[in-house]
Amino acid sequence: MIEKIEIQWLICFQAVYDKRSFKLAAEQLQLPMSNVSRHVALLERELHVRLLERTTRKVAPTAAGKQLYQSITPLTQAMDHALEEVSLSGDSLSGHLKIITPDLPFLADILAEFCIRHPQIKLSCDTQLDPTEGLLDGFDLVLRFGRGQLEDSGWVAREILRLPSCVVAAPEFLKRYPPPQSMDELSKIPCITSLSILQGMPWRFKQNKTVQVQSGYKVNSGQMAKAAALKGLGLAILPLHSCGSEINNGLLVKINCNSEPEDLVLYALYSGRRYLQVKVKTFLEHLQSAISHSGLSSNQD
């Protein structure tokens, strides 16, 4: 029977099954929705069984559809892995690499250099500081920052970069608010926090300590948080590497609260399937190598 089945039919069926939507599957596969619908219909006709129930509101797999999906998914993943491995025997890596990453200059340079080294790679890059779980679908790799323990997302999380951090404030701010001597005192002083990422509130410290701070200035940018701290708008947690010169020049003061903030960690998140895609594996090796030569602290698994 296999000689009667087109691989594209199976790929379209898998995408619709994963997304529970013909429209979203078509977007992921970069195909017209009519093509995806036709491929699934041809597969059902050849198998003489309905795989997906369609309504105006949703798509749901039948028992046969669930059985087929569970059976073919390990096989198609192994085929994809084998094809990517073979592609490395040529002169260059090829394929479509889809990444979500923070919009940071050093990451932009690393991505550009990777594509220069592998000109057959087609890159799609979305700059999101705090991608939502639903947005992760359809991407090969997500780079995101975190402090403390990551929430379980079902993705493999590899630590790429670890940045020790500190609490800082401008001297003029400390004239209005005495430097806090303990974590409890932090809750009574204006702080600069993140808008939606890194569990902006409460602030997280090592040994699983937290403190609920008050904030009237919330941003999703380390540069904006640093600028606000320099203007005396509040206390901020910043990576040491980004504020070391300001501390040395007296523009910022490092605050000792008898506890260190959790390190800022850059994680690479990717699908937990058995075989890591070669294009993802190669990019992660490039990323970690570039960071290790950049002078930033890094940690590899």
C-alpha positions as a LaTeX table, in Angstrom:
\begin{tabular}{lrrr}
\hline
Residue & $x$ (\AA) & $y$ (\AA) & $z$ (\AA) \\
\hline
Met1 & 0.00 & 0.00 & 0.00 \\
Ile2 & 2.84 & 2.39 & 0.72 \\
Glu3 & 3.54 & 2.87 & $-2.96$ \\
Lys4 & 0.07 & 4.42 & $-3.31$ \\
Ile5 & 0.62 & 7.00 & $-0.54$ \\
Glu6 & 2.34 & 10.32 & $-1.14$ \\
Ile7 & 4.62 & 11.55 & 1.65 \\
Gln8 & 3.07 & 15.02 & 1.29 \\
Trp9 & $-0.30$ & 13.57 & 2.24 \\
Leu10 & 1.12 & 12.27 & 5.50 \\
Ile11 & 2.95 & 15.52 & 6.25 \\
Cys12 & $-0.24$ & 17.53 & 5.74 \\
Phe13 & $-2.22$ & 15.11 & 7.91 \\
Gln14 & 0.35 & 15.40 & 10.71 \\
Ala15 & 0.33 & 19.18 & 10.55 \\
Val16 & $-3.47$ & 19.38 & 10.72 \\
Tyr17 & $-3.50$ & 16.85 & 13.58 \\
Asp18 & $-0.93$ & 18.91 & 15.53 \\
Lys19 & $-2.61$ & 22.25 & 14.91 \\
Arg20 & $-6.22$ & 21.03 & 14.95 \\
Ser21 & $-6.66$ & 23.48 & 12.09 \\
Phe22 & $-6.28$ & 23.35 & 8.32 \\
Lys23 & $-5.54$ & 27.08 & 8.26 \\
Leu24 & $-2.74$ & 26.90 & 10.85 \\
Ala25 & $-1.32$ & 23.76 & 9.23 \\
Ala26 & $-1.21$ & 25.53 & 5.87 \\
Glu27 & 0.62 & 28.48 & 7.45 \\
Gln28 & 3.17 & 26.17 & 9.06 \\
Leu29 & 3.76 & 24.25 & 5.82 \\
Gln30 & 3.63 & 27.44 & 3.72 \\
Leu31 & 1.07 & 25.86 & 1.41 \\
Pro32 & $-2.36$ & 27.00 & 0.22 \\
Met33 & $-5.06$ & 25.72 & 2.58 \\
Ser34 & $-6.81$ & 24.12 & $-0.40$ \\
Asn35 & $-3.72$ & 21.99 & $-1.05$ \\
Val36 & $-3.56$ & 20.81 & 2.55 \\
Ser37 & $-7.25$ & 19.93 & 2.54 \\
Arg38 & $-6.91$ & 18.06 & $-0.75$ \\
His39 & $-3.87$ & 16.06 & 0.44 \\
Val40 & $-5.69$ & 14.93 & 3.59 \\
Ala41 & $-8.77$ & 14.01 & 1.56 \\
Leu42 & $-6.66$ & 11.96 & $-0.86$ \\
Leu43 & $-5.06$ & 10.12 & 2.07 \\
Glu44 & $-8.48$ & 9.33 & 3.55 \\
Arg45 & $-9.77$ & 8.14 & 0.19 \\
Glu46 & $-6.80$ & 5.86 & $-0.34$ \\
Leu47 & $-7.11$ & 4.40 & 3.17 \\
His48 & $-10.93$ & 4.16 & 2.95 \\
Val49 & $-11.30$ & 5.70 & 6.40 \\
Arg50 & $-12.01$ & 9.14 & 7.86 \\
Leu51 & $-9.03$ & 10.46 & 9.81 \\
Leu52 & $-10.29$ & 13.88 & 10.85 \\
Glu53 & $-13.74$ & 15.14 & 11.76 \\
Arg54 & $-14.32$ & 18.65 & 10.37 \\
Thr55 & $-16.79$ & 21.14 & 11.76 \\
Thr56 & $-17.09$ & 24.88 & 11.24 \\
Arg57 & $-15.38$ & 25.48 & 14.57 \\
Lys58 & $-12.76$ & 22.79 & 14.99 \\
Val59 & $-10.95$ & 19.75 & 13.63 \\
Ala60 & $-10.77$ & 16.60 & 15.76 \\
Pro61 & $-9.05$ & 13.29 & 15.01 \\
Thr62 & $-11.04$ & 10.09 & 14.75 \\
Ala63 & $-9.83$ & 6.91 & 16.43 \\
Ala64 & $-8.26$ & 5.87 & 13.12 \\
Gly65 & $-6.61$ & 9.28 & 12.80 \\
Lys66 & $-5.12$ & 9.05 & 16.27 \\
Gln67 & $-3.82$ & 5.54 & 15.56 \\
Leu68 & $-2.23$ & 6.62 & 12.28 \\
Tyr69 & $-0.64$ & 9.72 & 13.83 \\
Gln70 & 0.90 & 7.76 & 16.70 \\
Ser71 & 2.24 & 5.13 & 14.31 \\
Ile72 & 3.76 & 7.34 & 11.61 \\
Thr73 & 5.16 & 10.18 & 13.72 \\
Pro74 & 8.28 & 8.31 & 14.93 \\
Leu75 & 8.87 & 7.15 & 11.34 \\
Thr76 & 8.58 & 10.60 & 9.75 \\
Gln77 & 10.81 & 12.10 & 12.44 \\
Ala78 & 13.43 & 9.41 & 11.80 \\
Met79 & 13.18 & 10.06 & 8.05 \\
Asp80 & 13.61 & 13.80 & 8.60 \\
His81 & 16.64 & 13.18 & 10.79 \\
Ala82 & 18.17 & 10.79 & 8.24 \\
Leu83 & 17.69 & 13.26 & 5.39 \\
Glu84 & 19.28 & 16.09 & 7.37 \\
Glu85 & 22.22 & 13.86 & 8.30 \\
Val86 & 22.75 & 13.04 & 4.63 \\
Ser87 & 22.56 & 16.72 & 3.73 \\
Leu88 & 25.69 & 17.29 & 5.83 \\
Ser89 & 27.67 & 15.09 & 3.45 \\
Gly90 & 27.37 & 17.86 & 0.88 \\
Asp91 & 29.22 & 21.15 & 0.83 \\
Ser92 & 26.80 & 23.00 & 3.09 \\
Leu93 & 23.88 & 22.66 & 5.46 \\
Ser94 & 20.48 & 23.42 & 3.95 \\
Gly95 & 16.87 & 23.74 & 4.97 \\
His96 & 14.49 & 26.18 & 6.64 \\
Leu97 & 15.48 & 27.25 & 10.18 \\
Lys98 & 12.72 & 29.02 & 12.14 \\
Ile99 & 13.83 & 30.77 & 15.33 \\
Ile100 & 12.36 & 33.05 & 17.99 \\
Thr101 & 15.01 & 35.17 & 19.71 \\
Pro102 & 15.33 & 38.34 & 21.79 \\
Asp103 & 16.25 & 41.38 & 19.70 \\
Leu104 & 19.85 & 41.74 & 20.90 \\
Pro105 & 22.87 & 42.91 & 18.84 \\
Phe106 & 25.15 & 40.01 & 19.75 \\
Leu107 & 22.49 & 37.45 & 18.80 \\
Ala108 & 21.84 & 39.28 & 15.53 \\
Asp109 & 25.53 & 39.03 & 14.63 \\
Ile110 & 25.62 & 35.32 & 15.52 \\
Leu111 & 22.58 & 34.58 & 13.34 \\
Ala112 & 24.00 & 36.51 & 10.40 \\
Glu113 & 27.36 & 34.76 & 10.68 \\
Phe114 & 25.65 & 31.35 & 10.76 \\
Cys115 & 23.80 & 32.12 & 7.52 \\
Ile116 & 27.04 & 33.31 & 5.93 \\
Arg117 & 28.67 & 30.00 & 6.81 \\
His118 & 25.64 & 28.04 & 5.56 \\
Pro119 & 24.26 & 29.94 & 2.56 \\
Gln120 & 21.75 & 27.17 & 1.78 \\
Ile121 & 19.96 & 27.80 & 5.07 \\
Lys122 & 16.71 & 29.76 & 4.77 \\
Leu123 & 16.20 & 31.71 & 8.00 \\
Ser124 & 12.92 & 32.94 & 9.48 \\
Cys125 & 13.49 & 34.87 & 12.71 \\
Asp126 & 10.84 & 36.37 & 14.98 \\
Thr127 & 12.09 & 38.72 & 17.73 \\
Gln128 & 10.03 & 38.06 & 20.83 \\
Leu129 & 11.34 & 38.66 & 24.34 \\
Asp130 & 8.61 & 36.59 & 25.97 \\
Pro131 & 7.05 & 34.19 & 23.44 \\
Thr132 & 3.80 & 32.62 & 24.56 \\
Glu133 & 3.41 & 28.86 & 24.57 \\
Gly134 & 1.11 & 28.87 & 21.56 \\
Leu135 & 3.61 & 30.88 & 19.56 \\
Leu136 & 6.26 & 28.20 & 19.97 \\
Asp137 & 4.44 & 25.87 & 17.60 \\
Gly138 & 5.92 & 25.89 & 14.13 \\
Phe139 & 9.39 & 27.04 & 15.25 \\
Asp140 & 12.51 & 24.91 & 15.41 \\
Leu141 & 14.22 & 26.80 & 18.21 \\
Val142 & 13.31 & 29.43 & 20.81 \\
Leu143 & 15.91 & 31.53 & 22.61 \\
Arg144 & 14.57 & 33.15 & 25.76 \\
Phe145 & 15.81 & 34.54 & 29.06 \\
Gly146 & 14.75 & 33.34 & 32.49 \\
Arg147 & 15.51 & 33.80 & 36.16 \\
Gly148 & 15.10 & 30.89 & 38.52 \\
Gln149 & 13.32 & 27.68 & 37.63 \\
Leu150 & 11.65 & 27.54 & 34.23 \\
Glu151 & 8.03 & 26.57 & 33.94 \\
Asp152 & 7.43 & 23.20 & 32.31 \\
Ser153 & 6.69 & 23.83 & 28.63 \\
Gly154 & 7.19 & 20.33 & 27.25 \\
Trp155 & 10.26 & 21.56 & 25.39 \\
Val156 & 13.89 & 20.62 & 26.04 \\
Ala157 & 15.68 & 23.57 & 27.69 \\
Arg158 & 19.44 & 23.90 & 27.18 \\
Glu159 & 21.37 & 26.54 & 29.09 \\
Ile160 & 23.37 & 28.70 & 26.69 \\
Leu161 & 24.50 & 31.69 & 28.72 \\
Arg162 & 24.49 & 32.51 & 32.44 \\
Leu163 & 24.89 & 36.11 & 33.58 \\
Pro164 & 25.38 & 36.91 & 37.29 \\
Ser165 & 23.24 & 39.88 & 38.31 \\
Cys166 & 23.02 & 42.54 & 41.00 \\
Val167 & 20.62 & 45.13 & 42.40 \\
Val168 & 21.64 & 48.69 & 41.51 \\
Ala169 & 20.43 & 52.24 & 41.99 \\
Ala170 & 21.57 & 55.75 & 41.08 \\
Pro171 & 23.24 & 57.86 & 43.84 \\
Glu172 & 20.48 & 60.50 & 43.56 \\
Phe173 & 17.84 & 57.83 & 44.14 \\
Leu174 & 19.65 & 56.69 & 47.29 \\
Lys175 & 19.47 & 60.25 & 48.61 \\
Arg176 & 15.67 & 59.93 & 48.65 \\
Tyr177 & 15.55 & 56.28 & 49.71 \\
Pro178 & 18.18 & 54.83 & 52.09 \\
Pro179 & 19.85 & 51.70 & 50.66 \\
Pro180 & 17.89 & 48.61 & 51.76 \\
Gln181 & 19.80 & 46.42 & 54.18 \\
Ser182 & 17.63 & 43.35 & 53.71 \\
Met183 & 15.26 & 41.79 & 51.20 \\
Asp184 & 12.25 & 42.79 & 53.30 \\
Glu185 & 13.15 & 46.46 & 52.90 \\
Leu186 & 13.06 & 46.07 & 49.11 \\
Ser187 & 9.27 & 45.81 & 49.21 \\
Lys188 & 9.02 & 49.39 & 50.51 \\
Ile189 & 11.16 & 51.02 & 47.80 \\
Pro190 & 10.23 & 51.80 & 44.13 \\
Cys191 & 11.66 & 49.20 & 41.77 \\
Ile192 & 11.99 & 48.81 & 38.02 \\
Thr193 & 10.55 & 45.49 & 36.87 \\
Ser194 & 9.90 & 43.59 & 33.67 \\
Leu195 & 6.51 & 43.87 & 32.02 \\
Ser196 & 5.81 & 40.20 & 31.31 \\
Ile197 & 9.00 & 38.15 & 31.32 \\
Leu198 & 11.32 & 36.69 & 33.93 \\
Gln199 & 8.56 & 36.65 & 36.52 \\
Gly200 & 9.09 & 40.40 & 36.94 \\
Met201 & 7.31 & 40.33 & 40.26 \\
Pro202 & 8.21 & 38.95 & 42.67 \\
Trp203 & 11.93 & 39.47 & 42.36 \\
Arg204 & 13.79 & 36.20 & 42.60 \\
Phe205 & 16.95 & 35.63 & 44.59 \\
Lys206 & 19.16 & 32.60 & 45.14 \\
Gln207 & 18.21 & 29.89 & 47.64 \\
Asn208 & 14.64 & 30.16 & 46.30 \\
Lys209 & 14.05 & 33.49 & 48.00 \\
Thr210 & 11.53 & 35.93 & 46.59 \\
Val211 & 10.30 & 39.41 & 47.46 \\
Gln212 & 7.18 & 41.18 & 46.22 \\
Val213 & 8.34 & 44.62 & 45.10 \\
Gln214 & 6.37 & 47.72 & 44.15 \\
Ser215 & 6.81 & 49.06 & 40.65 \\
Gly216 & 5.48 & 51.96 & 38.66 \\
Tyr217 & 7.99 & 51.44 & 35.85 \\
Lys218 & 7.77 & 48.16 & 33.93 \\
Val219 & 9.72 & 47.45 & 30.75 \\
Asn220 & 10.71 & 44.47 & 28.60 \\
Ser221 & 14.21 & 45.72 & 27.86 \\
Gly222 & 17.43 & 45.55 & 29.82 \\
Gln223 & 18.61 & 48.77 & 28.20 \\
Met224 & 15.42 & 50.59 & 29.21 \\
Ala225 & 15.67 & 49.27 & 32.77 \\
Lys226 & 19.28 & 50.45 & 32.96 \\
Ala227 & 18.39 & 53.88 & 31.58 \\
Ala228 & 15.60 & 54.21 & 34.13 \\
Ala229 & 17.93 & 53.22 & 36.96 \\
Leu230 & 20.49 & 55.81 & 35.82 \\
Lys231 & 17.73 & 58.45 & 35.89 \\
Gly232 & 16.90 & 57.55 & 39.48 \\
Leu233 & 13.49 & 56.00 & 38.87 \\
Gly234 & 14.10 & 53.02 & 41.14 \\
Leu235 & 16.12 & 49.97 & 41.99 \\
Ala236 & 16.82 & 47.52 & 39.17 \\
Ile237 & 18.24 & 44.03 & 38.77 \\
Leu238 & 20.80 & 44.09 & 35.96 \\
Pro239 & 23.44 & 41.65 & 34.69 \\
Leu240 & 26.84 & 42.63 & 36.07 \\
His241 & 28.41 & 42.71 & 32.62 \\
Ser242 & 25.94 & 45.37 & 31.45 \\
Cys243 & 26.37 & 47.76 & 34.37 \\
Gly244 & 29.93 & 47.14 & 35.55 \\
Ser245 & 31.35 & 50.31 & 34.01 \\
Glu246 & 28.57 & 52.45 & 35.50 \\
Ile247 & 29.26 & 50.94 & 38.93 \\
Asn248 & 32.99 & 51.61 & 38.55 \\
Asn249 & 32.28 & 55.20 & 37.44 \\
Gly250 & 29.91 & 55.86 & 40.34 \\
Leu251 & 26.86 & 56.32 & 38.11 \\
Leu252 & 25.23 & 53.30 & 39.73 \\
Val253 & 25.64 & 51.82 & 43.19 \\
Lys254 & 25.55 & 48.08 & 43.83 \\
Ile255 & 23.09 & 47.29 & 46.62 \\
Asn256 & 23.82 & 44.54 & 49.14 \\
Cys257 & 20.56 & 42.99 & 50.34 \\
Asn258 & 22.25 & 40.03 & 52.04 \\
Ser259 & 21.22 & 37.88 & 49.09 \\
Glu260 & 22.18 & 37.67 & 45.41 \\
Pro261 & 19.59 & 37.87 & 42.62 \\
Glu262 & 19.09 & 34.78 & 40.52 \\
Asp263 & 21.36 & 34.73 & 37.47 \\
Leu264 & 19.92 & 35.83 & 34.15 \\
Val265 & 20.04 & 32.74 & 31.94 \\
Leu266 & 19.62 & 32.46 & 28.18 \\
Tyr267 & 17.96 & 29.16 & 27.31 \\
Ala268 & 17.56 & 27.41 & 23.99 \\
Leu269 & 14.23 & 25.60 & 23.81 \\
Tyr270 & 13.52 & 22.96 & 21.21 \\
Ser271 & 11.15 & 20.08 & 20.65 \\
Gly272 & 11.69 & 17.09 & 22.91 \\
Arg273 & 11.45 & 14.58 & 20.11 \\
Arg274 & 13.98 & 11.77 & 19.99 \\
Tyr275 & 16.18 & 13.16 & 17.23 \\
Leu276 & 17.47 & 16.72 & 17.43 \\
Gln277 & 17.32 & 18.23 & 13.95 \\
Val278 & 20.75 & 18.62 & 12.38 \\
Lys279 & 20.13 & 22.26 & 11.47 \\
Val280 & 19.21 & 23.00 & 15.10 \\
Lys281 & 22.15 & 21.01 & 16.46 \\
Thr282 & 24.56 & 22.79 & 14.12 \\
Phe283 & 23.19 & 26.22 & 15.02 \\
Leu284 & 23.42 & 25.49 & 18.77 \\
Glu285 & 27.06 & 24.48 & 18.34 \\
His286 & 27.69 & 27.71 & 16.42 \\
Leu287 & 25.85 & 29.76 & 19.05 \\
Gln288 & 27.72 & 28.31 & 22.01 \\
Ser289 & 31.06 & 28.62 & 20.23 \\
Ala290 & 30.39 & 32.27 & 19.38 \\
Ile291 & 29.34 & 33.10 & 22.93 \\
Ser292 & 32.35 & 31.33 & 24.44 \\
His293 & 34.63 & 33.53 & 22.30 \\
Ser294 & 32.69 & 36.72 & 23.04 \\
Gly295 & 33.96 & 37.22 & 26.59 \\
Leu296 & 30.55 & 36.52 & 28.12 \\
Ser297 & 30.21 & 33.79 & 30.71 \\
Ser298 & 28.66 & 30.63 & 29.28 \\
Asn299 & 27.69 & 27.20 & 30.41 \\
Gln300 & 27.20 & 24.19 & 28.20 \\
Asp301 & 25.42 & 20.97 & 28.98 \\
\hline
\end{tabular}
